[in-house]
Amino acid sequence: MNETVQTGILASLGINWELFIAQLINFALVVVVVWRFIYRPLLKTMDDRAKKISDGLSDADLAKKQLLEAEEEKKSILQYARKESQSLVAEARDQAEIEKQKVLDASKKDLEKQLEDARARLKRDKESIIKAIKNEMADLVTLATEKVAGASVNAAAQHGLIEKAIDELKEEQV
């Protein structure tokens, strides 16, 4: 009677205990199959995806940090290059100034040498002109003396008179 009461209560609720147990076994099988073949692979896929996203974010942060470091290094390299180029330009200017001074000194020495040569040439030309003038004056004095005296004076005496006259003229000029 107890079974009929239990069957009766379950039956009145519309539950068949044999069918209920079969449904529980089916539900347990479905839960195991879903757990084993769907839920666990789905959790694994979601964990892998979360790991990939986390790795991607950390890689992005690392790339951002490396980019900032590269920018800083670029700035420092550019700053060093600017300083180095300014140093090279200053050195080139100094070297150019030295070369310019050398060229100016060489030109000055060359001009001084040319000036000394010109002065020496002028002195030689002056001496040769004076000598030519002396000779010409000696000839003119000789001619004048011959015309005035009417007679020829010996050459040695005549030459002495001419030298004396030229020396007197020279002293008057100086």
mmCIF file of C-alpha atoms in Angstrom:
data_model
loop_
_atom_site.group_PDB
_atom_site.id
_atom_site.type_symbol
_atom_site.label_atom_id
_atom_site.label_comp_id
_atom_site.label_asym_id
_atom_site.label_seq_id
_atom_site.Cartn_x
_atom_site.Cartn_y
_atom_site.Cartn_z
ATOM 1 C CA MET A 1 0.000 0.000 0.000
ATOM 2 C CA ASN A 2 2.863 2.167 0.608
ATOM 3 C CA GLU A 3 3.878 1.779 -2.968
ATOM 4 C CA THR A 4 0.486 2.657 -4.182
ATOM 5 C CA VAL A 5 0.492 5.715 -2.009
ATOM 6 C CA GLN A 6 3.881 6.732 -3.283
ATOM 7 C CA THR A 7 2.920 5.856 -6.778
ATOM 8 C CA GLY A 8 -0.293 7.572 -6.234
ATOM 9 C CA ILE A 9 1.302 10.771 -4.952
ATOM 10 C CA LEU A 10 3.920 10.804 -7.714
ATOM 11 C CA ALA A 11 1.224 9.840 -10.193
ATOM 12 C CA SER A 12 -1.068 12.554 -8.934
ATOM 13 C CA LEU A 13 1.756 15.019 -9.523
ATOM 14 C CA GLY A 14 2.224 13.539 -12.981
ATOM 15 C CA ILE A 15 5.598 12.000 -12.189
ATOM 16 C CA ASN A 16 6.413 8.488 -13.191
ATOM 17 C CA TRP A 17 9.305 7.386 -11.013
ATOM 18 C CA GLU A 18 10.738 5.054 -13.670
ATOM 19 C CA LEU A 19 10.551 7.787 -16.207
ATOM 20 C CA PHE A 20 11.902 10.258 -13.652
ATOM 21 C CA ILE A 21 14.968 8.078 -12.983
ATOM 22 C CA ALA A 22 15.505 7.630 -16.733
ATOM 23 C CA GLN A 23 15.283 11.402 -17.178
ATOM 24 C CA LEU A 24 17.755 11.936 -14.341
ATOM 25 C CA ILE A 25 20.169 9.504 -15.992
ATOM 26 C CA ASN A 26 19.620 11.242 -19.332
ATOM 27 C CA PHE A 27 20.145 14.645 -17.712
ATOM 28 C CA ALA A 28 23.323 13.393 -16.016
ATOM 29 C CA LEU A 29 24.554 12.037 -19.354
ATOM 30 C CA VAL A 30 23.758 15.331 -21.080
ATOM 31 C CA VAL A 31 25.542 17.248 -18.293
ATOM 32 C CA VAL A 32 28.596 14.965 -18.584
ATOM 33 C CA VAL A 33 28.623 15.222 -22.392
ATOM 34 C CA VAL A 34 28.106 18.995 -22.297
ATOM 35 C CA TRP A 35 30.721 19.314 -19.537
ATOM 36 C CA ARG A 36 33.227 17.102 -21.302
ATOM 37 C CA PHE A 37 32.773 18.056 -24.947
ATOM 38 C CA ILE A 38 31.361 21.585 -24.860
ATOM 39 C CA TYR A 39 31.930 23.381 -21.564
ATOM 40 C CA ARG A 40 35.579 22.352 -20.961
ATOM 41 C CA PRO A 41 36.717 23.088 -24.556
ATOM 42 C CA LEU A 42 34.736 26.327 -24.421
ATOM 43 C CA LEU A 43 36.437 27.277 -21.125
ATOM 44 C CA LYS A 44 39.816 26.304 -22.612
ATOM 45 C CA THR A 45 39.129 28.415 -25.712
ATOM 46 C CA MET A 46 37.985 31.343 -23.568
ATOM 47 C CA ASP A 47 41.088 31.012 -21.336
ATOM 48 C CA ASP A 48 43.322 30.874 -24.409
ATOM 49 C CA ARG A 49 41.557 33.893 -25.832
ATOM 50 C CA ALA A 50 41.864 35.786 -22.537
ATOM 51 C CA LYS A 51 45.568 34.854 -22.445
ATOM 52 C CA LYS A 52 46.032 36.055 -26.030
ATOM 53 C CA ILE A 53 44.288 39.316 -25.213
ATOM 54 C CA SER A 54 46.382 39.729 -22.058
ATOM 55 C CA ASP A 55 49.553 38.925 -24.015
ATOM 56 C CA GLY A 56 48.479 41.352 -26.749
ATOM 57 C CA LEU A 57 47.923 44.116 -24.201
ATOM 58 C CA SER A 58 51.261 43.451 -22.503
ATOM 59 C CA ASP A 59 52.962 43.331 -25.933
ATOM 60 C CA ALA A 60 51.265 46.619 -26.827
ATOM 61 C CA ASP A 61 52.500 48.144 -23.559
ATOM 62 C CA LEU A 62 55.981 46.791 -24.240
ATOM 63 C CA ALA A 63 55.891 48.146 -27.800
ATOM 64 C CA LYS A 64 54.711 51.509 -26.486
ATOM 65 C CA LYS A 65 57.545 51.542 -23.940
ATOM 66 C CA GLN A 66 60.060 50.545 -26.619
ATOM 67 C CA LEU A 67 58.702 53.263 -28.904
ATOM 68 C CA LEU A 68 59.174 55.849 -26.161
ATOM 69 C CA GLU A 69 62.694 54.559 -25.525
ATOM 70 C CA ALA A 70 63.421 54.687 -29.257
ATOM 71 C CA GLU A 71 62.129 58.265 -29.393
ATOM 72 C CA GLU A 72 64.367 59.228 -26.466
ATOM 73 C CA GLU A 73 67.328 57.507 -28.085
ATOM 74 C CA LYS A 74 66.536 59.266 -31.366
ATOM 75 C CA LYS A 75 66.473 62.600 -29.569
ATOM 76 C CA SER A 76 69.768 61.911 -27.828
ATOM 77 C CA ILE A 77 71.364 60.747 -31.094
ATOM 78 C CA LEU A 78 70.122 63.857 -32.893
ATOM 79 C CA GLN A 79 71.390 66.052 -30.072
ATOM 80 C CA TYR A 80 74.792 64.334 -30.185
ATOM 81 C CA ALA A 81 74.857 64.668 -33.983
ATOM 82 C CA ARG A 82 74.059 68.383 -33.721
ATOM 83 C CA LYS A 83 76.827 68.911 -31.177
ATOM 84 C CA GLU A 84 79.242 66.895 -33.290
ATOM 85 C CA SER A 85 78.332 68.808 -36.452
ATOM 86 C CA GLN A 86 78.732 72.130 -34.637
ATOM 87 C CA SER A 87 82.107 70.955 -33.404
ATOM 88 C CA LEU A 88 83.122 69.932 -36.919
ATOM 89 C CA VAL A 89 81.925 73.254 -38.341
ATOM 90 C CA ALA A 90 83.863 75.169 -35.678
ATOM 91 C CA GLU A 91 86.942 73.058 -36.358
ATOM 92 C CA ALA A 92 86.575 73.638 -40.097
ATOM 93 C CA ARG A 93 86.232 77.375 -39.507
ATOM 94 C CA ASP A 94 89.352 77.380 -37.344
ATOM 95 C CA GLN A 95 91.236 75.369 -39.950
ATOM 96 C CA ALA A 96 90.012 77.712 -42.699
ATOM 97 C CA GLU A 97 91.128 80.709 -40.635
ATOM 98 C CA ILE A 98 94.552 79.122 -40.175
ATOM 99 C CA GLU A 99 94.801 78.388 -43.896
ATOM 100 C CA LYS A 100 93.643 81.910 -44.695
ATOM 101 C CA GLN A 101 96.311 83.330 -42.390
ATOM 102 C CA LYS A 102 98.951 81.096 -43.998
ATOM 103 C CA VAL A 103 97.907 82.273 -47.464
ATOM 104 C CA LEU A 104 97.931 85.903 -46.323
ATOM 105 C CA ASP A 105 101.370 85.484 -44.741
ATOM 106 C CA ALA A 106 102.707 83.788 -47.869
ATOM 107 C CA SER A 107 101.210 86.542 -50.043
ATOM 108 C CA LYS A 108 102.665 89.201 -47.770
ATOM 109 C CA LYS A 109 106.111 87.593 -47.911
ATOM 110 C CA ASP A 110 105.821 87.264 -51.674
ATOM 111 C CA LEU A 111 104.796 90.916 -51.994
ATOM 112 C CA GLU A 112 107.661 91.994 -49.715
ATOM 113 C CA LYS A 113 110.104 89.973 -51.815
ATOM 114 C CA GLN A 114 108.714 91.478 -55.000
ATOM 115 C CA LEU A 115 108.961 94.933 -53.423
ATOM 116 C CA GLU A 116 112.584 94.302 -52.406
ATOM 117 C CA ASP A 117 113.333 93.028 -55.918
ATOM 118 C CA ALA A 118 111.668 96.095 -57.424
ATOM 119 C CA ARG A 119 113.637 98.376 -55.087
ATOM 120 C CA ALA A 120 116.869 96.597 -56.013
ATOM 121 C CA ARG A 121 115.985 96.921 -59.709
ATOM 122 C CA LEU A 122 115.166 100.598 -59.234
ATOM 123 C CA LYS A 123 118.464 101.118 -57.423
ATOM 124 C CA ARG A 124 120.376 99.356 -60.226
ATOM 125 C CA ASP A 125 118.432 101.304 -62.859
ATOM 126 C CA LYS A 126 119.067 104.533 -60.952
ATOM 127 C CA GLU A 127 122.787 103.781 -60.712
ATOM 128 C CA SER A 128 122.978 102.899 -64.394
ATOM 129 C CA ILE A 129 121.035 106.052 -65.298
ATOM 130 C CA ILE A 130 123.320 108.154 -63.091
ATOM 131 C CA LYS A 131 126.342 106.508 -64.681
ATOM 132 C CA ALA A 132 124.917 107.184 -68.151
ATOM 133 C CA ILE A 133 124.177 110.779 -67.161
ATOM 134 C CA LYS A 134 127.721 111.143 -65.799
ATOM 135 C CA ASN A 135 129.143 109.859 -69.043
ATOM 136 C CA GLU A 136 126.842 112.103 -71.051
ATOM 137 C CA MET A 137 127.745 115.099 -68.875
ATOM 138 C CA ALA A 138 131.417 114.248 -69.209
ATOM 139 C CA ASP A 139 131.047 114.241 -72.955
ATOM 140 C CA LEU A 140 129.095 117.512 -72.846
ATOM 141 C CA VAL A 141 131.639 119.152 -70.526
ATOM 142 C CA THR A 142 134.463 117.978 -72.783
ATOM 143 C CA LEU A 143 132.760 119.443 -75.796
ATOM 144 C CA ALA A 144 132.014 122.656 -73.973
ATOM 145 C CA THR A 145 135.591 122.898 -72.699
ATOM 146 C CA GLU A 146 137.004 122.331 -76.157
ATOM 147 C CA LYS A 147 134.798 124.993 -77.597
ATOM 148 C CA VAL A 148 135.546 127.461 -74.835
ATOM 149 C CA ALA A 149 139.257 126.781 -74.554
ATOM 150 C CA GLY A 150 139.636 126.126 -78.201
ATOM 151 C CA ALA A 151 142.195 123.509 -77.524
ATOM 152 C CA SER A 152 142.055 119.969 -76.490
ATOM 153 C CA VAL A 153 142.862 119.116 -72.889
ATOM 154 C CA ASN A 154 144.427 115.761 -72.184
ATOM 155 C CA ALA A 155 141.962 112.989 -71.408
ATOM 156 C CA ALA A 156 143.104 112.228 -67.820
ATOM 157 C CA ALA A 157 142.900 115.859 -66.764
ATOM 158 C CA GLN A 158 139.617 116.234 -68.525
ATOM 159 C CA HIS A 159 138.196 113.186 -66.798
ATOM 160 C CA GLY A 160 139.286 114.496 -63.385
ATOM 161 C CA LEU A 161 137.603 117.849 -64.034
ATOM 162 C CA ILE A 162 134.407 116.101 -65.081
ATOM 163 C CA GLU A 163 134.345 113.909 -61.947
ATOM 164 C CA LYS A 164 134.861 116.973 -59.775
ATOM 165 C CA ALA A 165 132.016 118.825 -61.541
ATOM 166 C CA ILE A 166 129.645 115.831 -61.163
ATOM 167 C CA ASP A 167 130.467 115.476 -57.461
ATOM 168 C CA GLU A 168 129.713 119.158 -56.975
ATOM 169 C CA LEU A 169 126.406 118.796 -58.807
ATOM 170 C CA LYS A 170 125.577 115.754 -56.677
ATOM 171 C CA GLU A 171 126.237 117.610 -53.440
ATOM 172 C CA GLU A 172 123.988 120.448 -54.580
ATOM 173 C CA GLN A 173 121.149 118.008 -55.331
ATOM 174 C CA VAL A 174 121.384 116.258 -52.004
#
